[in-house]
C-alpha atoms as a PDB file:
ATOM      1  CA  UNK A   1      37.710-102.086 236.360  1.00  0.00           C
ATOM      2  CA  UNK A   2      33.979-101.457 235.324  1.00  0.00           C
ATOM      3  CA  UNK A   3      31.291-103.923 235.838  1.00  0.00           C
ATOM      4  CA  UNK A   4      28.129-104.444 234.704  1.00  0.00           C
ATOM      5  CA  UNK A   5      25.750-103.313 235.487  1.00  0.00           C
ATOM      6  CA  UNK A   6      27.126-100.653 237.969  1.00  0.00           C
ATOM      7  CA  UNK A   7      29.081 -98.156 235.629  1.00  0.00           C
ATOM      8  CA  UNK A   8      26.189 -98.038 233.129  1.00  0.00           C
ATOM      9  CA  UNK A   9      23.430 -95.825 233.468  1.00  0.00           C
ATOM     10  CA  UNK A  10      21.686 -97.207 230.795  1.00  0.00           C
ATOM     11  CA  UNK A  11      20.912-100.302 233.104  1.00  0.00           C
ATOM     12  CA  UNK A  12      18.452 -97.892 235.109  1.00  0.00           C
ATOM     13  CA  UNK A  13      16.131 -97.542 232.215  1.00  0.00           C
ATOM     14  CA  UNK A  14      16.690-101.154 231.249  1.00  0.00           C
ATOM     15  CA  UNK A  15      16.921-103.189 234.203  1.00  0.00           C
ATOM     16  CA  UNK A  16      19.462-106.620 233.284  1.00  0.00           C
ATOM     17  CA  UNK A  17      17.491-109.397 234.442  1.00  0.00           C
ATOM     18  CA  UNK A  18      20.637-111.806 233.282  1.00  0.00           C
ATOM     19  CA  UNK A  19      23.515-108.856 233.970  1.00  0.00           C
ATOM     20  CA  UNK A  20      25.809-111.691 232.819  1.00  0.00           C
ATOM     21  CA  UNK A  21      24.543-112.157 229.267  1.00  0.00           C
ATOM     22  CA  UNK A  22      25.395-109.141 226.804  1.00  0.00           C
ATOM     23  CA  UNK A  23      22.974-106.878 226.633  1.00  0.00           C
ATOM     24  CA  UNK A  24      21.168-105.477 223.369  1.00  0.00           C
ATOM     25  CA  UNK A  25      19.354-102.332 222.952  1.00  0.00           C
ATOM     26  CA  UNK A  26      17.834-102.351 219.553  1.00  0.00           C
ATOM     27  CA  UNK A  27      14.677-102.769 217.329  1.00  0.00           C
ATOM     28  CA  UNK A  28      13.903-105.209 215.031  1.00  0.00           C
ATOM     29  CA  UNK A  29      15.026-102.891 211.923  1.00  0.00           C
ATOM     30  CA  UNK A  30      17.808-103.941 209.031  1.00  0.00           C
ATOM     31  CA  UNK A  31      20.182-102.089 211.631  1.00  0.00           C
ATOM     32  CA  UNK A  32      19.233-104.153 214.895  1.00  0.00           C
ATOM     33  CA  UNK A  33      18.315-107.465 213.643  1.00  0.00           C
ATOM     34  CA  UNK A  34      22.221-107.313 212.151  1.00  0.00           C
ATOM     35  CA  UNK A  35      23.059-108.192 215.925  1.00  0.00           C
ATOM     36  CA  UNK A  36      20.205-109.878 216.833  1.00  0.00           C
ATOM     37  CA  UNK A  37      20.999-112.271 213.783  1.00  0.00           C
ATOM     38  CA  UNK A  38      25.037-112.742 215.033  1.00  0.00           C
ATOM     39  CA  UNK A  39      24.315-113.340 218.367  1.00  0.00           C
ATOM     40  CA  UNK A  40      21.934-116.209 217.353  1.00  0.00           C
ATOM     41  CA  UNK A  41      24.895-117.344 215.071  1.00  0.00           C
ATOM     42  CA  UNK A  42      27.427-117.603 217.228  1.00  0.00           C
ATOM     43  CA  UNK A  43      25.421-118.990 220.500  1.00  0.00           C
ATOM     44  CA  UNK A  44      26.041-115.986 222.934  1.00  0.00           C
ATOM     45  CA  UNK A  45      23.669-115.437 225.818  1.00  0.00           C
ATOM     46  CA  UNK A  46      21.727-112.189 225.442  1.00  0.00           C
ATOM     47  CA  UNK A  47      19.237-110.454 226.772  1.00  0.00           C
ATOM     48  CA  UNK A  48      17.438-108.145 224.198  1.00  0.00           C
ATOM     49  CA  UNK A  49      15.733-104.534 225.578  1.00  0.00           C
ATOM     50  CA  UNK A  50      13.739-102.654 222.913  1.00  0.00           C
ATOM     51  CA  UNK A  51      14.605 -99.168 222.133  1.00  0.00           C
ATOM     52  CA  UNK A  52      10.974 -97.670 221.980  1.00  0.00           C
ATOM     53  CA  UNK A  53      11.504 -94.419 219.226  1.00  0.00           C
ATOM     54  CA  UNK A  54       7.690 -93.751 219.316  1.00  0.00           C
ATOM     55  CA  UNK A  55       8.184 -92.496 223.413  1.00  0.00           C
ATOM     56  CA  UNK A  56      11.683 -91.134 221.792  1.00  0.00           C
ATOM     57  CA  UNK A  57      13.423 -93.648 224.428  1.00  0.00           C
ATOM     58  CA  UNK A  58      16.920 -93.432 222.178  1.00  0.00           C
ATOM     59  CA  UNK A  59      16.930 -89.824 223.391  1.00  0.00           C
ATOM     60  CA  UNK A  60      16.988 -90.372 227.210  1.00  0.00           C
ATOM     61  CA  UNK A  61      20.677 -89.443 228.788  1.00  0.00           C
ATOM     62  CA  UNK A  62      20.758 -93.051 229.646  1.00  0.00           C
ATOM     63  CA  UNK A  63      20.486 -94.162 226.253  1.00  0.00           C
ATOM     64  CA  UNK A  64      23.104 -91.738 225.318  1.00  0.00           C
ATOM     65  CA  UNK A  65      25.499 -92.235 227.695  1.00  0.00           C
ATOM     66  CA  UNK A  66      26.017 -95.569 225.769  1.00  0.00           C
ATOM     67  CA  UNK A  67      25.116 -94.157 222.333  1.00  0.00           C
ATOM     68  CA  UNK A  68      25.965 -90.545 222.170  1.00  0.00           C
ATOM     69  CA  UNK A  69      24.568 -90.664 218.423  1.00  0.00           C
ATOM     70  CA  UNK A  70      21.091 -91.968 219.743  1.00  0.00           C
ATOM     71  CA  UNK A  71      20.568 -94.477 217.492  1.00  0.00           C
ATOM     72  CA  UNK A  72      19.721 -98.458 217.283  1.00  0.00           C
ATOM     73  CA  UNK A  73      21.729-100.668 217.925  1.00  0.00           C
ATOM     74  CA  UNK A  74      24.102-100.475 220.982  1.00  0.00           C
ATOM     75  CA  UNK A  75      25.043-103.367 223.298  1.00  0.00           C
ATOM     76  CA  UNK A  76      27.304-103.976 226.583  1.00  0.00           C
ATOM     77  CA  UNK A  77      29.366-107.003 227.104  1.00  0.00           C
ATOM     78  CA  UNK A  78      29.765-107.780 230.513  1.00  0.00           C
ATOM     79  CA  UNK A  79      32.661-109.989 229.604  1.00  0.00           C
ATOM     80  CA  UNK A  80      34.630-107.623 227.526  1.00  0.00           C
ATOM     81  CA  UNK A  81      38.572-107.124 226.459  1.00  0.00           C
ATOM     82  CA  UNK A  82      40.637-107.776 229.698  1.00  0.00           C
ATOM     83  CA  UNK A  83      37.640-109.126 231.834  1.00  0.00           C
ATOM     84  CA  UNK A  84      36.073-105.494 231.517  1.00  0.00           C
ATOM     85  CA  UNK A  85      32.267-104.469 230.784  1.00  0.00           C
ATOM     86  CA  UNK A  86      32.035-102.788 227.524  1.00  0.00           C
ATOM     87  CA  UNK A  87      30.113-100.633 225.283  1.00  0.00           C
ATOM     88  CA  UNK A  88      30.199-100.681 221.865  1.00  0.00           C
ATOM     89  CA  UNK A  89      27.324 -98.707 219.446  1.00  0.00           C
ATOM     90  CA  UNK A  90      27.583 -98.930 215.330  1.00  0.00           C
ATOM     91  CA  UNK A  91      26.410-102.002 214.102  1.00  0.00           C
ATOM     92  CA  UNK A  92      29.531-102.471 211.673  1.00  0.00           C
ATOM     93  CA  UNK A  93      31.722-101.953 215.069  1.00  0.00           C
ATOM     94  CA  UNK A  94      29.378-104.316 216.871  1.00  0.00           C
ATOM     95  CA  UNK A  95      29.572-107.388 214.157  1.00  0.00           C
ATOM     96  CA  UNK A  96      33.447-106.812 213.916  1.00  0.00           C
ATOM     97  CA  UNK A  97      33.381-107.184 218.141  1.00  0.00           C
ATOM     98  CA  UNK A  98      31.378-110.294 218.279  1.00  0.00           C
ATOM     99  CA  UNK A  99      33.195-111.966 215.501  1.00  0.00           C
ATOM    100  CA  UNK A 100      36.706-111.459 217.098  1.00  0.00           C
ATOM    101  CA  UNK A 101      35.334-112.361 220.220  1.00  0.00           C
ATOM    102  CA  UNK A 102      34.034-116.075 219.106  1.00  0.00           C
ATOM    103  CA  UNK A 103      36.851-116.378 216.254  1.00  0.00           C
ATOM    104  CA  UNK A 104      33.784-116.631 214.043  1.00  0.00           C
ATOM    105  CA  UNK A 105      32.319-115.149 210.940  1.00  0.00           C
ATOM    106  CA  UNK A 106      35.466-113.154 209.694  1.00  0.00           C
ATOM    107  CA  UNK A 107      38.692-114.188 209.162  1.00  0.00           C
ATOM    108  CA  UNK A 108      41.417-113.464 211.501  1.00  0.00           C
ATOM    109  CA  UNK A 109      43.815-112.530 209.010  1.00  0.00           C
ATOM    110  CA  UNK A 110      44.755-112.532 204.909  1.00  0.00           C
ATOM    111  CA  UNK A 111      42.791-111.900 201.832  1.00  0.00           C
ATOM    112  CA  UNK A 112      39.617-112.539 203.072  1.00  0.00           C
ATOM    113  CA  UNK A 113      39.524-110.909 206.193  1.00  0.00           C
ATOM    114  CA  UNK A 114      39.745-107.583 204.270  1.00  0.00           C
ATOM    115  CA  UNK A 115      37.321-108.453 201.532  1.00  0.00           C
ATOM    116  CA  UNK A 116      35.224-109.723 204.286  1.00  0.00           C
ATOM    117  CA  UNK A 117      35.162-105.888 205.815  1.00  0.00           C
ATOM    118  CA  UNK A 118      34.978-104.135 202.330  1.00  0.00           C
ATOM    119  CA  UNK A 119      31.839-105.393 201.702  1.00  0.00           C
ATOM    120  CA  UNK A 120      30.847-104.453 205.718  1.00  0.00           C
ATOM    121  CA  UNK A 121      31.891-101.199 205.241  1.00  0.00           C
ATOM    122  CA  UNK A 122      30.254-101.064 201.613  1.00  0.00           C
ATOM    123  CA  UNK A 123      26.617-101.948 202.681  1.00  0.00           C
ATOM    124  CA  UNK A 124      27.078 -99.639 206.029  1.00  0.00           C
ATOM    125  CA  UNK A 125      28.249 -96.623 203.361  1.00  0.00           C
ATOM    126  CA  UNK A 126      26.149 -97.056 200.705  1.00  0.00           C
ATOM    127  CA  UNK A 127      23.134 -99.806 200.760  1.00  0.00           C
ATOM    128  CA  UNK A 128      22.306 -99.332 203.541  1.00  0.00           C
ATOM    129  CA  UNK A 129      21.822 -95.565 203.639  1.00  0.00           C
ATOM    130  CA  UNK A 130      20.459 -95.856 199.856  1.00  0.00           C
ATOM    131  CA  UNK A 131      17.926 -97.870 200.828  1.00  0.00           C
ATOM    132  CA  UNK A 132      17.259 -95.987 203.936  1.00  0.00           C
ATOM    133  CA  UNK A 133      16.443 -93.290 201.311  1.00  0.00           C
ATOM    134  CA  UNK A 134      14.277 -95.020 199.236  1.00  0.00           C
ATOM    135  CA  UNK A 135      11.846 -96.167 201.788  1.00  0.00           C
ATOM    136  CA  UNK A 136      11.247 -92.744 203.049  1.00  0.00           C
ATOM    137  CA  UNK A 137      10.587 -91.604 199.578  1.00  0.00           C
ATOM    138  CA  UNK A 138       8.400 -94.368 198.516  1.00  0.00           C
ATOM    139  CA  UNK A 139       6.772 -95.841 201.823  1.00  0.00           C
ATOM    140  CA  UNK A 140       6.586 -93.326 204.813  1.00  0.00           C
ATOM    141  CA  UNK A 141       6.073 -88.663 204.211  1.00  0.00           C
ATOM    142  CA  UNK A 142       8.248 -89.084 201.152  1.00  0.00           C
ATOM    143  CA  UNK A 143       5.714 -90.063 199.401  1.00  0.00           C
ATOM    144  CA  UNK A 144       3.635 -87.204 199.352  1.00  0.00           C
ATOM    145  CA  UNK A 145       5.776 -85.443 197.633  1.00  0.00           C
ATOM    146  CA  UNK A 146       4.794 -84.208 194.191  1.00  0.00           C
ATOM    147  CA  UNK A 147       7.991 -83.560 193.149  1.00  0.00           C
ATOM    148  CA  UNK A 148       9.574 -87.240 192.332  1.00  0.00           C
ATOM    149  CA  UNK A 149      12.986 -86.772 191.502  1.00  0.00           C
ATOM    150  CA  UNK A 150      14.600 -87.744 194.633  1.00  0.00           C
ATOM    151  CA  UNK A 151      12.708 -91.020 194.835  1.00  0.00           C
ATOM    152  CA  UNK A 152      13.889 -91.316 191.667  1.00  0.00           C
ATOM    153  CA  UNK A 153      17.666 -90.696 192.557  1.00  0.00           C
ATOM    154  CA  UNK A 154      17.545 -92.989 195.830  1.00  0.00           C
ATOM    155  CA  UNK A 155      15.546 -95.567 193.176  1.00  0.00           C
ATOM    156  CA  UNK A 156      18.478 -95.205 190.567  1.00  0.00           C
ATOM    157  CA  UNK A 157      21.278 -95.695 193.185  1.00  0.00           C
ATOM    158  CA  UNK A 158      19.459 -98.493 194.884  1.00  0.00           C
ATOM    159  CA  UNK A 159      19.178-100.502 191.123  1.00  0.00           C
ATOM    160  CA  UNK A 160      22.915-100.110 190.528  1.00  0.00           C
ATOM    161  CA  UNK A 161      23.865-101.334 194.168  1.00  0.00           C
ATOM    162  CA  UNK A 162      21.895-104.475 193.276  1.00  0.00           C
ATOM    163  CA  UNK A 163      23.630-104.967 190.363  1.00  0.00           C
ATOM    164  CA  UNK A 164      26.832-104.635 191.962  1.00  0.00           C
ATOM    165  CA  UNK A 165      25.650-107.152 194.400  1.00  0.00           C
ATOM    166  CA  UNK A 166      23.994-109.530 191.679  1.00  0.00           C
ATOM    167  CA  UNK A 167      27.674-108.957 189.780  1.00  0.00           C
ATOM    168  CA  UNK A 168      29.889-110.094 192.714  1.00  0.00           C
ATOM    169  CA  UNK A 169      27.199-112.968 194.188  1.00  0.00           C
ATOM    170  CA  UNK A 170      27.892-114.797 190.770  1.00  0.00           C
ATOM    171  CA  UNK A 171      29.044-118.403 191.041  1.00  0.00           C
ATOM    172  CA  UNK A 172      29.102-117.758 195.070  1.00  0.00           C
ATOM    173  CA  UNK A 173      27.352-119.402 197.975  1.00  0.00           C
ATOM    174  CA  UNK A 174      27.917-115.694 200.086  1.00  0.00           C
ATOM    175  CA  UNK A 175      29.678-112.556 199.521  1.00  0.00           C
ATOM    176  CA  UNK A 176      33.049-114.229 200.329  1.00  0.00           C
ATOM    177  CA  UNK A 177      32.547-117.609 198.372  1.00  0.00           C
ATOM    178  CA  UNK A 178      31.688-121.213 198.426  1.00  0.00           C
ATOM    179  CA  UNK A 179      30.334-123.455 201.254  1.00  0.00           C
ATOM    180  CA  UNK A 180      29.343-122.562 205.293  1.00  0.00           C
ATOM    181  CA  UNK A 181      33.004-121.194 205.817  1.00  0.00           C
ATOM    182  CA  UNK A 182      32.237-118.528 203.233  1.00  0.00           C
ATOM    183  CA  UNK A 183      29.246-116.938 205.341  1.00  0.00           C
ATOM    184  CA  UNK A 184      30.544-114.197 207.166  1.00  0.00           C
ATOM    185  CA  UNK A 185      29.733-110.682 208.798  1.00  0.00           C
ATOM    186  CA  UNK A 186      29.276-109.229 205.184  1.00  0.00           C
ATOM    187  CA  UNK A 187      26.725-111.262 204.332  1.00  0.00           C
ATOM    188  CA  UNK A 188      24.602-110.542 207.814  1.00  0.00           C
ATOM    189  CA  UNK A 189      24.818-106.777 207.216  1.00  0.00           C
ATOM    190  CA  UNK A 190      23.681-106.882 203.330  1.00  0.00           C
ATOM    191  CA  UNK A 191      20.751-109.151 203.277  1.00  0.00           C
ATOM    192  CA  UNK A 192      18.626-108.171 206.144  1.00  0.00           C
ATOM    193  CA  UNK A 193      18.724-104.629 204.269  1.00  0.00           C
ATOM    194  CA  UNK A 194      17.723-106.569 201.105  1.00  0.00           C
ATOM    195  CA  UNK A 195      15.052-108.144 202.597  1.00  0.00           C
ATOM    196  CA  UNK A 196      13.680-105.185 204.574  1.00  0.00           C
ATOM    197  CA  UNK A 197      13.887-103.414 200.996  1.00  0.00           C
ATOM    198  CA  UNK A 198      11.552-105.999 199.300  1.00  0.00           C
ATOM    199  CA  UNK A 199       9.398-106.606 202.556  1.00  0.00           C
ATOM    200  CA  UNK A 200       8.835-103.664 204.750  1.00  0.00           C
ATOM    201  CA  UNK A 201       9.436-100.920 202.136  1.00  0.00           C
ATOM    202  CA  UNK A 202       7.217-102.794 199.524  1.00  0.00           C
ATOM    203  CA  UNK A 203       9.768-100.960 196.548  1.00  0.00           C
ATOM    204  CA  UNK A 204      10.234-104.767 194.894  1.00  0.00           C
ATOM    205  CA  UNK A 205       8.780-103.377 191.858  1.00  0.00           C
ATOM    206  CA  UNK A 206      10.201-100.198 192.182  1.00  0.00           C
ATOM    207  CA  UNK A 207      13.731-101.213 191.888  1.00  0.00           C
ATOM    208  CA  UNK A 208      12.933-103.988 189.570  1.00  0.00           C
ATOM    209  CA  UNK A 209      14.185-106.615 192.378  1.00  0.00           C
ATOM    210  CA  UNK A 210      12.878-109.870 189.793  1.00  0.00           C
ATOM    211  CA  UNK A 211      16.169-108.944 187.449  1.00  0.00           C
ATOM    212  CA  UNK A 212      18.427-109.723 190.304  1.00  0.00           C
ATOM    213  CA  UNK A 213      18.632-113.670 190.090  1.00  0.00           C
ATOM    214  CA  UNK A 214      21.795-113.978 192.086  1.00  0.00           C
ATOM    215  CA  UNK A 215      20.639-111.719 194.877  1.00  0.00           C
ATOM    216  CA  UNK A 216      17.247-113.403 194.853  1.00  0.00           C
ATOM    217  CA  UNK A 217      19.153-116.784 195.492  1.00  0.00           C
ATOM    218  CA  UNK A 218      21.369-116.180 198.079  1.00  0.00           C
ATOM    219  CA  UNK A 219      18.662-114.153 200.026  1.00  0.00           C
ATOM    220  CA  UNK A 220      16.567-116.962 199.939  1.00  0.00           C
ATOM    221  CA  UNK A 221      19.306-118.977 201.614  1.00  0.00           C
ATOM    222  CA  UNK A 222      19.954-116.302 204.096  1.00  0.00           C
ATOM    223  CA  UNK A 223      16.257-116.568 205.142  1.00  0.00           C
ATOM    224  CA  UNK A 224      16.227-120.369 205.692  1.00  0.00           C
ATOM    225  CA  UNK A 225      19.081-120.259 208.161  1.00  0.00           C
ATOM    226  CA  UNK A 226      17.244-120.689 211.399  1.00  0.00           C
ATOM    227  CA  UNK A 227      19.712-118.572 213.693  1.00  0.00           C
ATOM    228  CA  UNK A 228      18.463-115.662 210.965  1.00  0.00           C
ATOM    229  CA  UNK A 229      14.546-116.610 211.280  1.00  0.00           C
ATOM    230  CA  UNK A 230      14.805-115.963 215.084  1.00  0.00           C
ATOM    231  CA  UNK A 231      17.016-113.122 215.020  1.00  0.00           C
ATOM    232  CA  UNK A 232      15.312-111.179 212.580  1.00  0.00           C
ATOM    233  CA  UNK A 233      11.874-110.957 215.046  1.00  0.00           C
ATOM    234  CA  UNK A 234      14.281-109.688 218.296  1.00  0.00           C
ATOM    235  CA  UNK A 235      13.065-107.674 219.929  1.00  0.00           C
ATOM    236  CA  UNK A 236       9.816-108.459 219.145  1.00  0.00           C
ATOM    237  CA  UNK A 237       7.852-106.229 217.280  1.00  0.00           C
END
């Protein structure tokens, strides 16, 4: 049986100073604050550890023996499957783990469980990297570039994701419906992607974000949920 904090080498560089809560190695980026965002959602005691890129912490061999891809986020549960510590890295994998943990945000089984990971596994194949794309283009060295065609592709892409997202958000509440019930692990991977698009990457404008109504709406109701306000600032910046 492995325990917590014992079999994990990535405790020595992050010392657990509650080795019972789950632990979260992450940075407050669309990717991190995914899990930072759940966690606040569903209740679960966690203790947060930031990931420090600028010392290139996500490349020490502890950080890797969790995450072998060195990237944000990872977490350990000391309370995993079977009474067993566990690792998980992937934020997708990570919001499918907590959710079928607490019995929360997805549905355990029919229609709407799958739609439910569709859109998951659309945002973590496509928005997510498109707008990954953009932002290096138009806010960080992509911008020097003279030549302006691939800020223009990742631009183009990025408009006709929104639209497929303004499209499907029609007469909803969230990306799986009507009410509370409807707000699910889709909806906490998409928006803080959408709002890191409009905020962080300043491309608003670019993409033409004020023709979006429906997206416009139900991101403004993903930002007033308090468990989203606090998540989205862990770890602090």
């Amino acid at each position: 049986m492995s325990s917590f904090p014992a079999d994990f080498p990535i405790a020595k560089q992050w010392p657990p100073l509650h080795p019972d809560r789950i632990q979260l190695y992450s940075l407050a980026t669309p990717n991190g604050v995914k899990i930072s965002i759940a966690l606040e959602e569903l209740g679960l005691p966690y203790e947060a550890h930031k990931v420090d890129f600028s010392t290139q912490a996500q490349l020490t061999p502890e950080f890797l023996s969790l995450n072998p891809n060195n990237k944000i986020p990872a977490m350990i549960d000391p309370h995993g499957p079977q009474g067993e510590a566990l690792g998980v890295f992937e934020s997708g994998a990570i919001l499918i783990y907590l959710a079928e943990k607490t019995g929360r945000l997805l549905p355990a089984e029919g229609a709407l469980r799958y739609q439910a990971l569709q859109w998951l596994m659309w945002q973590m194949g496509g928005l997510g990297p498109m707008f990954g794309q953009l932002g290096f283009f138009h806010k960080f060295a992509g911008s020097e570039y003279e030549d302006k065609r691939p800020r223009d592709r990742y631009v183009s892409e990025s408009r006709r994701l929104l639209g497929v997202l303004d499209r499907h958000l029609q007469g909803r509440d969230w990306m799986l419906g009507q009410g509370e019930a409807a707000y699910s692990v889709a909806d906490i991977a998409i928006f803080p992607w959408v709002n890191n698009l409009i905020g962080f990457y300043e491309a608003g404008q670019l993409v033409g974000f004020s023709e979006f109504k429906q997206v416009q709406r139900v991101l403004s109701a993903f930002l007033q949920r308090p468990a989203v306000q606090r998540g989205l600032n862990i770890p602090p910046r």
